[in-house]
Coordinates of C-alpha atoms in Angstrom, one line a residue:
Chain V
D1 CA -8.8 6.7 12.1
I2 CA -10.2 7.5 8.7
Q3 CA -12.3 4.8 7.2
M4 CA -12.5 4.3 3.4
T5 CA -15.6 2.8 1.8
Q6 CA -15.0 1.5 -1.7
S7 CA -17.7 0.3 -4.1
P8 CA -18.5 -2.0 -5.7
S9 CA -16.6 -4.9 -4.1
S10 CA -16.7 -6.7 -7.5
L11 CA -17.5 -5.7 -11.0
S12 CA -17.9 -7.6 -14.3
A13 CA -17.5 -5.6 -17.6
S14 CA -16.8 -6.2 -21.2
V15 CA -13.7 -5.2 -23.2
G16 CA -14.2 -1.6 -24.3
D17 CA -16.6 -0.7 -21.5
R18 CA -16.2 2.3 -19.3
V19 CA -15.6 1.2 -15.7
T20 CA -16.1 3.4 -12.6
I21 CA -15.2 2.7 -9.0
T22 CA -16.0 5.0 -6.1
C23 CA -14.3 5.6 -2.8
Q24 CA -15.7 7.6 0.2
A25 CA -13.7 8.8 3.1
S26 CA -15.1 9.1 6.6
Q27 CA -13.8 12.7 6.8
D28 CA -12.3 15.4 4.6
I29 CA -9.0 14.2 3.1
N30 CA -8.5 17.0 0.6
T31 CA -7.1 15.3 -2.5
Y32 CA -4.8 12.9 -0.6
L33 CA -6.2 9.8 -2.3
N34 CA -4.3 7.2 -4.3
W35 CA -5.4 4.3 -6.5
Y36 CA -3.5 1.0 -6.8
Q37 CA -3.9 -2.0 -9.1
Q38 CA -3.0 -5.5 -7.9
K39 CA -2.9 -8.4 -10.2
P40 CA -3.1 -12.0 -8.7
G41 CA 0.1 -13.0 -6.9
K42 CA 1.7 -9.6 -7.5
A43 CA 2.5 -6.6 -5.4
P44 CA 0.2 -3.5 -5.7
N45 CA 1.1 -1.0 -8.4
L46 CA 0.5 2.8 -8.0
L47 CA -1.7 4.1 -10.8
I48 CA -2.9 7.5 -9.5
Y49 CA -1.8 9.8 -6.7
D50 CA -3.2 12.9 -5.2
A51 CA -6.7 12.0 -6.6
S52 CA -6.1 12.7 -10.2
N53 CA -2.4 12.5 -11.1
L54 CA -1.3 9.6 -13.3
K55 CA 1.9 8.0 -12.4
T56 CA 4.5 8.1 -15.2
G57 CA 4.1 5.2 -17.6
V58 CA 0.5 4.4 -16.6
P59 CA -1.9 4.3 -19.7
S60 CA -4.1 7.3 -20.1
R61 CA -7.3 5.2 -20.1
F62 CA -6.9 5.3 -16.3
S63 CA -8.1 8.5 -14.5
G64 CA -9.2 9.7 -11.1
S65 CA -11.2 12.6 -9.7
G66 CA -12.6 14.0 -6.6
S67 CA -11.8 15.9 -3.4
G68 CA -12.9 16.1 0.2
T69 CA -14.7 12.8 0.9
D70 CA -15.8 11.5 -2.5
F71 CA -13.6 10.1 -5.2
T72 CA -13.9 8.3 -8.5
F73 CA -11.6 6.0 -10.5
T74 CA -12.3 5.4 -14.1
I75 CA -11.1 3.1 -16.9
S76 CA -12.3 4.7 -20.1
S77 CA -12.1 1.6 -22.3
L78 CA -11.5 -1.7 -20.4
Q79 CA -8.7 -3.9 -21.8
P80 CA -8.1 -7.6 -21.0
E81 CA -4.9 -6.7 -19.1
D82 CA -6.8 -4.5 -16.7
I83 CA -8.2 -7.6 -14.9
A84 CA -7.1 -7.0 -11.3
T85 CA -8.2 -5.8 -7.9
Y86 CA -8.2 -2.0 -7.4
Y87 CA -7.7 -0.3 -4.1
C88 CA -8.1 3.3 -3.0
Q89 CA -5.9 4.6 -0.1
Q90 CA -6.1 7.8 1.9
Y91 CA -2.9 9.6 2.8
D92 CA -4.1 12.4 5.0
N93 CA -1.7 14.0 7.5
L94 CA -1.4 11.2 10.1
P95 CA -1.1 7.5 9.9
P96 CA -2.6 4.9 9.6
F97 CA -3.0 5.4 5.8
T98 CA -6.0 3.2 5.4
F99 CA -7.1 1.4 2.2
G100 CA -10.5 0.7 0.8
Q101 CA -11.8 -2.9 0.8
G102 CA -10.9 -3.4 -2.9
T103 CA -12.8 -3.9 -6.1
E104 CA -12.3 -7.1 -8.0
L105 CA -12.7 -6.5 -11.7
E106 CA -13.4 -9.3 -14.1
I107 CA -14.1 -9.6 -17.8
K108 CA -17.7 -10.4 -18.8
Chain E
E1 CA 15.9 0.9 -11.6
V2 CA 14.2 1.0 -8.2
Q3 CA 14.2 -2.4 -6.5
L4 CA 12.9 -3.5 -3.1
V5 CA 13.5 -7.1 -2.1
E6 CA 11.9 -8.5 1.1
S7 CA 13.2 -11.5 3.0
G8 CA 12.9 -13.2 6.3
G9 CA 9.3 -14.6 6.1
G10 CA 8.4 -18.1 7.2
L11 CA 6.5 -20.2 9.6
V12 CA 6.5 -19.2 13.3
Q13 CA 4.5 -20.4 16.3
P14 CA 2.1 -18.1 18.1
G15 CA 4.0 -15.9 20.5
G16 CA 7.1 -16.2 18.5
S17 CA 9.3 -13.6 16.8
L18 CA 10.4 -12.9 13.3
R19 CA 12.5 -10.2 11.6
L20 CA 11.8 -9.1 8.1
S21 CA 14.3 -7.3 5.9
C22 CA 13.9 -5.2 2.8
A23 CA 16.9 -4.5 0.6
A24 CA 16.6 -1.3 -1.4
S25 CA 18.5 -0.3 -4.6
G26 CA 18.3 2.0 -7.5
F27 CA 17.5 5.1 -5.5
T28 CA 18.9 7.2 -2.6
F29 CA 17.4 5.2 0.3
S30 CA 18.2 7.7 3.0
S31 CA 16.1 10.4 1.2
Y32 CA 12.8 8.5 1.5
W33 CA 10.3 7.5 4.1
M34 CA 9.6 3.8 4.0
S35 CA 6.6 1.6 4.8
W36 CA 5.4 -1.9 5.5
V37 CA 2.0 -3.0 4.2
R38 CA 0.5 -6.4 4.7
Q39 CA -2.1 -8.6 3.1
A40 CA -3.7 -11.5 4.8
P41 CA -4.6 -14.5 2.5
G42 CA -7.5 -13.6 0.3
K43 CA -8.0 -10.2 2.0
G44 CA -7.3 -6.6 1.3
L45 CA -4.3 -4.3 2.0
E46 CA -3.5 -3.1 5.5
W47 CA -0.9 -0.3 6.2
V48 CA 1.3 -1.5 9.1
A49 CA 4.1 1.0 9.8
N50 CA 6.3 3.7 8.4
I51 CA 9.6 5.4 9.3
K52 CA 11.1 8.8 8.5
E53 CA 14.3 9.1 6.3
D54 CA 16.6 9.4 9.4
G55 CA 14.6 7.0 11.6
S56 CA 13.5 9.8 14.0
E57 CA 9.8 9.3 13.5
R58 CA 7.9 6.0 13.4
Y59 CA 4.2 5.2 13.2
Y60 CA 2.2 2.0 13.6
V61 CA -1.3 0.7 13.1
D62 CA -3.0 0.1 16.4
S63 CA -3.1 -3.7 16.0
V64 CA 0.7 -3.9 16.0
K65 CA 1.7 -1.2 18.5
G66 CA 4.0 -2.6 21.2
R67 CA 4.6 -5.8 19.3
F68 CA 6.3 -4.7 16.0
T69 CA 9.2 -2.3 15.6
I70 CA 10.2 -0.7 12.3
S71 CA 13.8 0.3 11.8
R72 CA 16.3 1.1 9.1
D73 CA 20.0 1.1 8.4
N74 CA 20.8 3.8 5.8
A75 CA 24.4 2.6 5.5
K76 CA 23.1 -0.8 4.3
N77 CA 20.1 0.6 2.3
S78 CA 17.9 -1.7 4.4
L79 CA 14.5 -1.5 6.1
Y80 CA 13.5 -3.9 8.9
L81 CA 10.4 -5.0 10.7
Q82 CA 10.9 -6.8 14.0
M83 CA 7.8 -8.7 14.9
D84 CA 7.3 -10.1 18.4
S85 CA 4.4 -11.8 20.2
L86 CA 3.1 -12.9 16.9
R87 CA -0.6 -14.0 16.6
A88 CA -2.5 -16.0 14.0
D89 CA -4.0 -12.8 12.6
D90 CA -0.6 -11.5 11.7
T91 CA -0.4 -14.2 9.0
A92 CA 0.0 -12.2 5.8
V93 CA 2.3 -11.3 2.9
Y94 CA 4.3 -8.3 4.1
Y95 CA 5.4 -5.7 1.5
C96 CA 7.9 -3.0 1.9
A97 CA 7.2 0.2 -0.1
R98 CA 8.8 3.5 -0.8
E99 CA 6.9 6.6 0.2
V100 CA 6.9 9.9 -1.7
R101 CA 5.9 12.3 1.0
V102 CA 5.4 15.3 -1.3
Y103 CA 2.9 13.3 -3.3
K104 CA 1.6 11.4 -0.3
C105 CA 1.8 7.9 -1.9
Q106 CA 3.7 4.7 -2.0
D107 CA 5.2 4.6 -5.5
F108 CA 7.3 1.4 -5.5
W109 CA 6.7 -1.9 -3.8
G110 CA 8.7 -5.1 -3.2
Q111 CA 7.4 -8.5 -4.2
G112 CA 6.5 -9.4 -0.6
T113 CA 7.4 -12.1 1.9
L114 CA 4.9 -14.5 3.5
V115 CA 4.7 -14.8 7.3
T116 CA 2.6 -17.7 8.6
V117 CA 1.8 -17.8 12.3
S118 CA 0.6 -21.3 13.2
S119 CA 1.2 -24.1 15.7

């Protein structure tokens, strides 16, 4: 199975800061990498698919990049409503479609 | 509007069984792969199983193989997860999610249903 290593596990930043989260796959997954946001008590919400494509309706301050084994998720200017846990997920050819451990983002 | 509504969760003893349901609306259910994903209390997300549009292919994470069965009824726009031989470490919120295979992602999720395995 493909393992996903996400870092950091937690992050504290100020409103307006640029925030970056990384995700590393244990093998080449092309660009089959998604990013989800999960607010407390809520279901996950897809933000980015195929490494860099923004889901319709998601604010443009969210972005993603990478291919192969190394991926990056960025919030260009942190807003109070972005407080959540963020997960990467690989979606290579065969299941299981494993998630990273998650990054808990809080406001400083 | 796409809606996924899970039901069937609850408290069950170790070794027991439970059947989860997911009612879909707002899209052509029979045209999508569907998944179950779970989240243990205070933990991260774990992909559990998925099923092809017509039910002809099904995949599972190793930890549930032989104990869980994913199925669907396209006439009823419903997805199911039959869970047998339940263990304490199956305790989690179970989410159903719609898959978009061409984009390789899960684009809509239900609100989840809590399964607690305890004596």
